[in-house]
CSV table of C-alpha atoms in Angstrom, one decimal:
chain,number,residue,atom,x,y,z
A,1,MET,CA,0.0,0.0,-0.5
A,2,GLY,CA,2.5,2.4,0.6
A,3,SER,CA,3.2,5.2,3.5
A,4,MET,CA,1.0,8.1,2.7
A,5,ILE,CA,2.1,12.2,4.0
A,6,HIS,CA,-1.1,14.7,4.2
A,7,LEU,CA,-0.7,18.7,4.1
A,8,ALA,CA,-3.8,19.7,6.2
A,9,VAL,CA,-5.9,23.1,7.5
A,10,GLY,CA,-7.0,21.6,10.8
A,11,ARG,CA,-8.9,18.4,10.2
A,12,LEU,CA,-9.4,19.2,6.6
A,13,GLU,CA,-6.6,17.6,3.9
A,14,ILE,CA,-5.9,19.8,1.2
A,15,ASP,CA,-3.0,17.8,-0.1
A,16,TRP,CA,-1.4,14.4,-0.4
A,17,GLY,CA,0.9,12.6,-1.5
A,18,LYS,CA,2.3,8.5,-1.3
A,19,ASN,CA,5.7,7.7,-1.3
A,20,ASN,CA,8.6,9.1,-3.0
A,21,GLY,CA,5.8,11.3,-5.0
A,22,PHE,CA,4.5,14.5,-3.0
A,23,VAL,CA,5.0,18.0,-3.5
A,24,ASP,CA,7.6,20.1,-1.1
A,25,HIS,CA,6.3,22.1,1.6
A,26,SER,CA,8.9,22.3,4.1
A,27,MET,CA,9.8,26.1,3.4
A,28,LEU,CA,5.8,27.6,4.6
A,29,PHE,CA,7.7,26.3,7.8
A,30,GLN,CA,10.6,27.0,10.0
A,31,GLY,CA,12.3,23.7,10.5
A,32,GLU,CA,12.6,22.1,14.5
A,33,THR,CA,10.8,25.3,15.5
A,34,ASP,CA,7.9,24.0,13.8
A,35,VAL,CA,8.0,20.1,14.5
A,36,ALA,CA,5.4,19.2,17.0
A,37,ASP,CA,3.2,15.9,17.7
A,38,VAL,CA,0.2,16.0,14.9
A,39,PRO,CA,-3.0,13.5,14.1
A,40,TYR,CA,-2.3,10.8,12.2
A,41,TYR,CA,-5.6,9.2,10.8
A,42,TYR,CA,-6.0,5.9,9.9
A,43,VAL,CA,-9.3,3.9,8.8
A,44,GLY,CA,-10.3,0.4,11.2
A,45,ASP,CA,-12.2,-1.5,11.6
A,46,GLU,CA,-16.0,-1.1,9.7
A,47,ARG,CA,-19.2,-0.6,11.2
A,48,GLU,CA,-22.1,-2.0,11.0
A,49,ASP,CA,-23.5,1.2,9.0
A,50,GLY,CA,-20.8,0.8,6.1
A,51,GLY,CA,-18.7,3.1,7.6
A,52,CYS,CA,-15.6,2.2,9.1
A,53,ASP,CA,-14.1,3.8,12.6
A,54,VAL,CA,-11.3,6.5,12.3
A,55,ILE,CA,-7.8,5.4,14.1
A,56,VAL,CA,-6.1,8.7,15.4
A,57,ASP,CA,-2.4,8.8,16.1
A,58,HIS,CA,-0.4,11.8,17.0
A,59,LYS,CA,3.0,11.0,15.6
A,60,GLU,CA,5.8,14.0,15.2
A,61,GLY,CA,5.2,16.7,12.0
A,62,LEU,CA,5.8,20.3,11.0
A,63,SER,CA,2.6,22.6,12.2
A,64,ARG,CA,1.6,26.1,12.8
A,65,PRO,CA,-1.1,28.6,12.8
A,66,LEU,CA,-2.6,29.4,9.4
A,67,ARG,CA,-2.2,33.1,9.7
A,68,LEU,CA,1.8,32.4,10.2
A,69,VAL,CA,1.5,30.0,7.1
A,70,ILE,CA,-0.2,33.1,5.1
A,71,ASP,CA,3.0,35.9,5.5
A,72,ARG,CA,5.6,32.9,4.3
A,73,LEU,CA,3.3,31.9,1.6
A,74,ASN,CA,2.9,35.7,0.5
A,75,LEU,CA,7.3,35.9,0.1
A,76,LEU,CA,6.6,32.6,-2.2
A,77,GLY,CA,5.2,34.2,-4.5
A,78,HIS,CA,1.7,32.8,-4.4
A,79,THR,CA,-0.3,36.1,-3.0
A,80,LEU,CA,-3.8,36.6,-3.2
A,81,ALA,CA,-3.6,37.7,-6.8
A,82,SER,CA,-1.8,35.0,-7.7
A,83,ALA,CA,-4.5,32.5,-6.2
A,84,ARG,CA,-6.5,34.0,-8.8
A,85,ARG,CA,-4.9,34.0,-12.0
A,86,GLU,CA,-5.0,30.1,-10.5
A,87,TYR,CA,-8.8,30.1,-10.9
A,88,SER,CA,-8.3,31.8,-13.9
A,89,GLU,CA,-6.5,29.1,-15.5
A,90,ILE,CA,-8.6,26.4,-14.2
A,91,ALA,CA,-11.7,28.2,-15.7
A,92,GLU,CA,-10.3,28.0,-18.8
A,93,LEU,CA,-8.8,24.1,-18.6
A,94,HIS,CA,-12.1,23.3,-16.9
A,95,GLY,CA,-14.3,25.0,-19.0
A,96,PHE,CA,-16.1,26.9,-16.5
A,97,ASP,CA,-18.0,30.0,-16.9
A,98,ALA,CA,-15.2,32.0,-14.2
A,99,LYS,CA,-18.3,35.3,-14.8
A,100,LYS,CA,-21.1,33.4,-13.6
A,101,HIS,CA,-18.6,31.0,-10.8
A,102,THR,CA,-16.9,33.8,-9.7
A,103,PHE,CA,-13.1,33.7,-7.7
A,104,ASP,CA,-14.7,36.1,-5.3
A,105,GLN,CA,-18.2,34.2,-4.9
A,106,LEU,CA,-15.2,30.7,-4.0
A,107,GLN,CA,-13.2,33.4,-1.7
A,108,ASP,CA,-16.7,34.6,0.4
A,109,ALA,CA,-18.3,30.8,0.9
A,110,LEU,CA,-14.9,29.3,2.2
A,111,ALA,CA,-14.9,32.4,4.4
A,112,SER,CA,-18.0,32.0,5.6
A,113,VAL,CA,-18.0,28.0,6.5
A,114,ASP,CA,-16.7,26.0,9.8
A,115,VAL,CA,-13.9,24.0,8.6
A,116,THR,CA,-13.7,23.4,12.4
A,117,ALA,CA,-17.0,21.7,12.3
A,118,LEU,CA,-15.4,18.5,10.3
A,119,SER,CA,-15.2,15.5,12.5
A,120,ALA,CA,-12.5,12.4,12.1
A,121,ASP,CA,-14.7,10.4,10.1
A,122,TYR,CA,-15.7,13.1,7.4
A,123,GLY,CA,-17.3,11.4,4.4
A,124,GLU,CA,-16.4,7.7,3.3
A,125,GLU,CA,-14.3,7.6,1.4
A,126,GLY,CA,-12.3,10.8,2.9
A,127,HIS,CA,-11.9,14.3,3.7
A,128,ASP,CA,-10.1,16.4,0.3
A,129,PHE,CA,-10.8,19.4,-0.9
A,130,GLY,CA,-12.8,18.1,-4.0
A,131,LYS,CA,-15.2,16.0,-2.2
A,132,PHE,CA,-15.3,19.4,0.4
A,133,PHE,CA,-16.6,22.2,-1.8
A,134,ARG,CA,-18.9,19.4,-3.4
A,135,ARG,CA,-20.2,18.7,-0.5
A,136,GLU,CA,-20.3,22.3,1.8
A,137,ILE,CA,-19.4,25.0,-0.6
A,138,ALA,CA,-21.0,24.0,-3.5
A,139,PRO,CA,-24.6,24.4,-1.8
A,140,ARG,CA,-23.5,27.7,-0.8
A,141,LEU,CA,-22.7,28.5,-4.4
A,142,GLY,CA,-26.2,27.5,-5.7
A,143,LEU,CA,-24.6,25.2,-8.2
A,144,ALA,CA,-27.1,22.9,-9.8
A,145,ASP,CA,-26.4,19.1,-10.5
A,146,ASP,CA,-24.7,19.6,-14.0
A,147,ASP,CA,-22.1,21.9,-13.0
A,148,TRP,CA,-19.4,19.1,-12.8
A,149,ASP,CA,-17.4,21.4,-14.7
A,150,LEU,CA,-16.5,23.7,-12.0
A,151,SER,CA,-16.8,21.2,-9.0
A,152,TYR,CA,-13.9,18.9,-10.6
A,153,GLY,CA,-12.2,21.9,-11.0
A,154,MET,CA,-11.9,22.6,-7.3
A,155,GLU,CA,-9.8,19.1,-7.3
A,156,ASN,CA,-7.0,20.6,-9.2
A,157,LEU,CA,-7.3,24.3,-7.2
A,158,SER,CA,-3.6,23.5,-5.7
A,159,SER,CA,-3.1,23.5,-1.9
A,160,TRP,CA,-1.6,27.0,-1.8
A,161,THR,CA,-4.4,28.3,-3.5
A,162,ILE,CA,-6.3,27.0,-1.1
A,163,LEU,CA,-5.0,28.6,2.0
A,164,GLN,CA,-4.6,31.6,0.7
A,165,LEU,CA,-9.1,31.0,0.7
A,166,LEU,CA,-9.3,30.0,3.9
A,167,SER,CA,-7.0,32.7,5.4
A,168,ALA,CA,-10.1,34.9,4.2
A,169,ASN,CA,-11.7,32.7,7.3
A,170,PRO,CA,-12.0,33.9,11.0
A,171,ALA,CA,-12.5,30.6,12.5
A,172,THR,CA,-9.6,29.7,11.0
A,173,GLN,CA,-7.0,31.9,11.6
A,174,GLU,CA,-5.5,29.8,14.4
A,175,LEU,CA,-5.7,26.7,12.7
A,176,PRO,CA,-2.9,24.3,12.8
A,177,VAL,CA,-1.6,23.7,9.3
A,178,THR,CA,0.0,20.6,9.3
A,179,TRP,CA,2.4,18.8,7.1
A,180,ALA,CA,2.4,14.9,8.8
A,181,PHE,CA,5.6,13.3,7.1
A,182,ASN,CA,6.3,10.9,9.9
A,183,ASP,CA,4.9,7.6,7.7
A,184,LEU,CA,7.9,8.2,5.0
A,185,GLU,CA,10.2,9.5,6.7
A,186,GLU,CA,9.7,5.7,8.6
A,187,GLY,CA,9.0,4.2,6.0
A,188,GLY,CA,12.3,5.7,4.3
A,189,TRP,CA,10.9,6.8,1.5
A,190,ALA,CA,12.2,10.1,2.2
A,191,SER,CA,15.0,11.8,5.0
A,192,ARG,CA,13.6,13.5,8.2
A,193,GLY,CA,16.0,16.8,6.2
A,194,THR,CA,13.9,16.2,3.5
A,195,PHE,CA,11.0,17.9,5.3
A,196,VAL,CA,12.6,19.8,8.7
A,197,ARG,CA,15.4,22.3,7.3
A,198,ASP,CA,15.9,26.0,6.5
A,199,LEU,CA,14.8,27.6,4.3
A,200,ASP,CA,16.4,26.8,0.3
A,201,PRO,CA,18.4,30.1,-0.3
A,202,LYS,CA,16.7,30.3,-3.9
A,203,HIS,CA,13.7,31.5,-1.8
A,204,ARG,CA,15.6,34.8,0.5
A,205,PHE,CA,16.4,38.7,-0.1
A,206,LEU,CA,19.5,39.3,0.6
A,207,ILE,CA,19.2,43.1,2.3
A,208,VAL,CA,22.1,46.1,1.3
A,209,THR,CA,21.6,49.2,3.0
A,210,GLU,CA,23.9,51.9,3.5
A,211,GLY,CA,25.8,50.8,6.9
A,212,SER,CA,26.1,48.4,9.7
A,213,SER,CA,23.4,49.9,11.9
A,214,ASP,CA,20.8,50.2,9.7
A,215,ALA,CA,21.5,46.0,8.5
A,216,SER,CA,21.8,45.5,12.5
A,217,ILE,CA,18.2,47.5,13.3
A,218,ILE,CA,16.6,46.0,10.3
A,219,ARG,CA,17.6,42.6,11.9
A,220,HIS,CA,16.5,43.1,14.5
A,221,ALA,CA,13.5,44.5,13.6
A,222,PHE,CA,12.6,40.9,12.1
A,223,LYS,CA,13.6,38.9,14.6
A,224,LEU,CA,11.4,41.0,17.2
A,225,LEU,CA,8.1,41.8,15.3
A,226,ARG,CA,8.2,39.1,12.1
A,227,PRO,CA,9.6,35.8,13.3
A,228,GLN,CA,8.0,33.9,11.4
A,229,ILE,CA,9.9,35.0,8.4
A,230,ALA,CA,13.0,36.5,9.3
A,231,ASP,CA,14.6,33.9,7.7
A,232,PHE,CA,13.8,34.8,4.6
A,233,PHE,CA,16.3,38.0,5.0
A,234,HIS,CA,19.9,38.3,5.1
A,235,TYR,CA,21.8,41.1,5.3
A,236,ILE,CA,25.1,42.6,3.8
A,237,ASP,CA,27.2,44.6,6.1
A,238,MET,CA,28.4,48.0,4.5
A,239,GLU,CA,31.0,48.6,6.9
A,240,GLU,CA,32.5,45.5,7.7
A,241,GLY,CA,31.7,42.8,4.9
A,242,TYR,CA,32.8,45.1,2.7
A,243,PRO,CA,35.6,47.8,2.2
A,244,PHE,CA,33.6,51.1,2.0
A,245,SER,CA,30.7,52.3,3.3
A,246,GLY,CA,28.1,55.0,2.6
A,247,THR,CA,25.5,55.5,-0.3
A,248,GLY,CA,28.4,56.1,-3.1
A,249,ASN,CA,29.5,52.9,-2.9
A,250,VAL,CA,25.9,51.7,-2.5
A,251,LEU,CA,24.9,53.3,-6.1
A,252,ARG,CA,28.4,51.2,-7.2
A,253,PHE,CA,27.9,48.4,-5.6
A,254,VAL,CA,24.5,48.7,-7.4
A,255,GLN,CA,25.7,49.4,-10.4
A,256,GLY,CA,28.6,46.2,-10.0
A,257,LEU,CA,25.4,44.2,-9.3
A,258,ILE,CA,23.7,44.8,-12.4
A,259,SER,CA,27.2,44.0,-14.7
A,260,ILE,CA,27.6,40.8,-13.6
A,261,SER,CA,23.8,39.9,-13.8
A,262,VAL,CA,24.1,38.6,-10.4
A,263,MET,CA,20.6,35.9,-9.7
A,264,ASN,CA,20.4,36.6,-5.9
A,265,ASN,CA,17.1,38.4,-4.9
A,266,ILE,CA,18.3,41.6,-4.0
A,267,LEU,CA,16.5,44.5,-1.5
A,268,VAL,CA,18.5,48.2,-1.9
A,269,LEU,CA,17.0,50.3,0.9
A,270,PHE,CA,18.3,53.9,2.0
A,271,ASP,CA,17.6,56.3,4.3
A,272,ASN,CA,14.8,58.9,3.9
A,273,ASP,CA,17.4,61.9,4.3
A,274,ALA,CA,19.0,64.4,1.9
A,275,GLU,CA,21.9,62.1,0.4
A,276,GLY,CA,19.7,58.7,1.0
A,277,VAL,CA,17.1,60.2,-1.9
A,278,ALA,CA,19.3,61.8,-3.6
A,279,THR,CA,21.2,58.5,-4.0
A,280,TYR,CA,18.2,56.2,-4.3
A,281,ARG,CA,16.8,58.5,-7.3
A,282,ARG,CA,20.4,58.3,-8.9
A,283,CYS,CA,19.9,54.1,-8.6
A,284,SER,CA,16.3,54.1,-9.4
A,285,GLU,CA,17.3,55.0,-12.9
A,286,LEU,CA,19.6,52.5,-13.0
A,287,ASN,CA,18.8,50.4,-16.1
A,288,LEU,CA,17.8,47.7,-12.6
A,289,PRO,CA,16.6,44.1,-13.7
A,290,ALA,CA,13.9,42.0,-11.8
A,291,ASN,CA,16.0,40.6,-9.0
A,292,ILE,CA,17.2,44.1,-7.7
A,293,SER,CA,14.6,46.1,-6.0
A,294,VAL,CA,16.1,49.9,-4.9
A,295,LEU,CA,13.7,51.1,-1.8
A,296,LYS,CA,14.1,54.1,0.5
A,297,LEU,CA,12.5,54.5,4.2
A,298,PRO,CA,9.3,55.8,3.9
A,299,ASP,CA,8.5,59.2,4.9
A,300,LEU,CA,6.1,59.1,7.7
A,301,PRO,CA,3.4,61.9,9.2
A,302,GLN,CA,5.3,61.8,12.5
A,303,PHE,CA,8.5,63.5,10.9
A,304,ASP,CA,6.0,66.3,9.2
A,305,THR,CA,6.8,68.4,12.6
A,306,PHE,CA,9.6,67.1,14.0
A,307,PRO,CA,12.0,68.7,16.9
A,308,THR,CA,15.0,70.5,15.1
A,309,THR,CA,18.5,72.4,16.4
A,310,GLY,CA,20.9,74.2,13.9
A,311,PRO,CA,23.2,77.6,13.8
A,312,THR,CA,19.5,79.6,13.7
A,313,GLY,CA,18.3,78.1,16.8
A,314,ASP,CA,16.0,75.3,17.4
A,315,ALA,CA,12.6,75.3,14.9
A,316,VAL,CA,10.1,72.7,13.9
A,317,ALA,CA,10.7,71.2,10.4
A,318,ASN,CA,9.5,68.4,8.2
A,319,ILE,CA,12.2,66.1,8.5
A,320,ASN,CA,11.4,63.8,5.3
A,321,GLY,CA,13.8,63.6,3.0
A,322,LYS,CA,16.1,65.6,5.1
A,323,ALA,CA,16.9,64.4,8.6
A,324,ALA,CA,14.9,61.0,8.9
A,325,ALA,CA,17.6,58.0,9.0
A,326,ILE,CA,16.7,55.1,10.4
A,327,GLU,CA,17.1,55.9,14.0
A,328,CYS,CA,14.2,58.0,13.8
A,329,TYR,CA,12.5,55.1,13.3
A,330,LEU,CA,12.9,53.5,16.6
A,331,HIS,CA,10.7,54.9,19.6
A,332,LEU,CA,12.2,58.1,21.0
A,333,SER,CA,12.4,60.4,23.8
A,334,SER,CA,9.8,63.6,24.5
A,335,ASP,CA,13.4,65.7,24.1
A,336,ALA,CA,14.5,64.2,20.8
A,337,LYS,CA,15.7,66.9,17.7
A,338,VAL,CA,17.3,66.6,14.9
A,339,GLY,CA,20.4,68.7,13.9
A,340,TRP,CA,21.3,70.1,10.3
A,341,GLY,CA,24.4,69.9,9.1
A,342,GLY,CA,26.1,70.5,5.6
A,343,PHE,CA,23.7,71.3,2.6
A,344,ASN,CA,23.5,68.2,-0.3
A,345,THR,CA,23.2,69.9,-3.5
A,346,ASP,CA,22.5,66.8,-5.2
A,347,ALA,CA,19.1,66.8,-2.6
A,348,GLN,CA,19.0,70.8,-2.8
A,349,ALA,CA,18.4,70.0,1.1
A,350,TYR,CA,20.1,70.7,4.5
A,351,GLN,CA,21.2,67.3,5.7
A,352,GLY,CA,20.2,66.3,9.4
A,353,ALA,CA,20.5,63.4,11.8
A,354,LEU,CA,19.1,62.6,15.2
A,355,VAL,CA,21.1,63.9,18.2
A,356,ASP,CA,22.4,60.9,20.0
A,357,LYS,CA,20.9,58.8,17.9
A,358,GLN,CA,23.5,55.5,19.3
A,359,ARG,CA,21.7,55.8,22.4
A,360,ALA,CA,17.9,55.1,20.9
A,361,MET,CA,20.3,52.6,18.6
A,362,ARG,CA,21.4,50.9,21.7
A,363,THR,CA,17.8,50.5,23.5
A,364,PHE,CA,17.0,49.1,21.0
A,365,LEU,CA,19.3,46.3,20.0
A,366,SER,CA,19.4,45.2,24.1
A,367,GLN,CA,15.5,43.7,23.8
A,368,LYS,CA,15.6,40.2,24.3
A,369,GLY,CA,11.5,40.6,23.4
A,370,LYS,CA,9.0,43.3,22.7
A,371,LYS,CA,8.6,45.5,25.3
A,372,ASP,CA,6.1,47.4,26.3
A,373,GLY,CA,5.1,50.8,25.7
A,374,TYR,CA,8.0,50.5,23.4
A,375,ASP,CA,6.5,52.7,19.9
A,376,TYR,CA,7.4,50.0,17.2
A,377,SER,CA,5.0,51.2,14.8
A,378,LYS,CA,7.7,53.3,12.8
A,379,LEU,CA,9.8,50.2,12.3
A,380,GLU,CA,7.2,48.3,11.4
A,381,SER,CA,6.3,50.5,8.6
A,382,ILE,CA,9.7,49.9,7.5
A,383,LEU,CA,9.2,45.5,7.6
A,384,ASP,CA,6.0,46.5,5.5
A,385,ILE,CA,7.9,48.1,2.2
A,386,PHE,CA,10.6,45.0,2.8
A,387,VAL,CA,7.6,42.2,2.6
A,388,ALA,CA,6.1,44.2,-0.1
A,389,ALA,CA,8.7,44.7,-2.9
A,390,ALA,CA,10.0,41.0,-1.9
A,391,SER,CA,6.1,39.6,-2.5
A,392,ALA,CA,6.0,41.9,-5.6
A,393,MET,CA,9.8,40.2,-6.7
A,394,CYS,CA,9.3,36.2,-6.7
A,395,LYS,CA,6.9,35.2,-8.8
A,396,ALA,CA,5.1,31.6,-7.9
A,397,GLU,CA,6.6,28.0,-8.4
């Protein structure tokens, strides 16, 4: 008979394989961190009513909540937009009318169905998504008995698209997505390292910054605020890892990457100050390949009126594009202010920097976990632009 492997959301199986024929879902999980005892279901004795008892055993597998899996899925390129495209392709392949039976209707139906109500013996022949669709979703869509093209088409809907669709359902957010691999491992069809492993380098994004402090802050921010996707990003320390630093050298570095047709996915970040903005604009004008994205720290309303000091005294000014280096995105004390420096001719603006920025940086980097009362909102805005750029860059496989 062989050994089976299943990917499931709660009790709902959305993908399965046998022996050495299965889809690799390891990148949805974070290696040993996500190893847990998960349920395995086996057919038991036949009952008088014609059904069969279900034997439930708990063994090692991979497990993490659906809401955290979706964060990883987006960075793998399988976004809601790609799920929508897949639905259209399946409609064309199976010959059902995607305008009559729309993707949005399917999403709405899955957003309201109670997946948690599935029993351990759901259905006499199993509980995969195709059968689940015909029994639970088709009636919600008002399908007639002859709408078989759509029903059979849903059997070919990929498991990652099903995850995206289910993620809109409040009842599924905390349901575990489990990958039950133990039977294949015990059967000798694949080693444990096939399932429990680090993210493949081809799915990772290299973050290039102006200096080591920027890289340290971003790395720590992902660790504290987005640990579920932190392994998707790695870093170049532009002061210690290379014999150059500063915006000009970052620009030349990007030019070099373009000239050698580097294959890595690369995200280049500039500060939101006069020098950073000027170089960001120059870098954006290069003939950038699809795997290199140039970013700038975001403009924020908190910086529209910010305390500053300079030769003419103290004043309130808009520091967006002039003095908002990465330290300004940390939690700042009530007496924080920017000190003005020289005039940047390229940006036609004075360059500024946060006074006592090292103190703000040390306070943040010393945190072992999220701290009550600390304002992480500005850092979250930085992580948002990285995630958005990375998701747009990668393509679903």
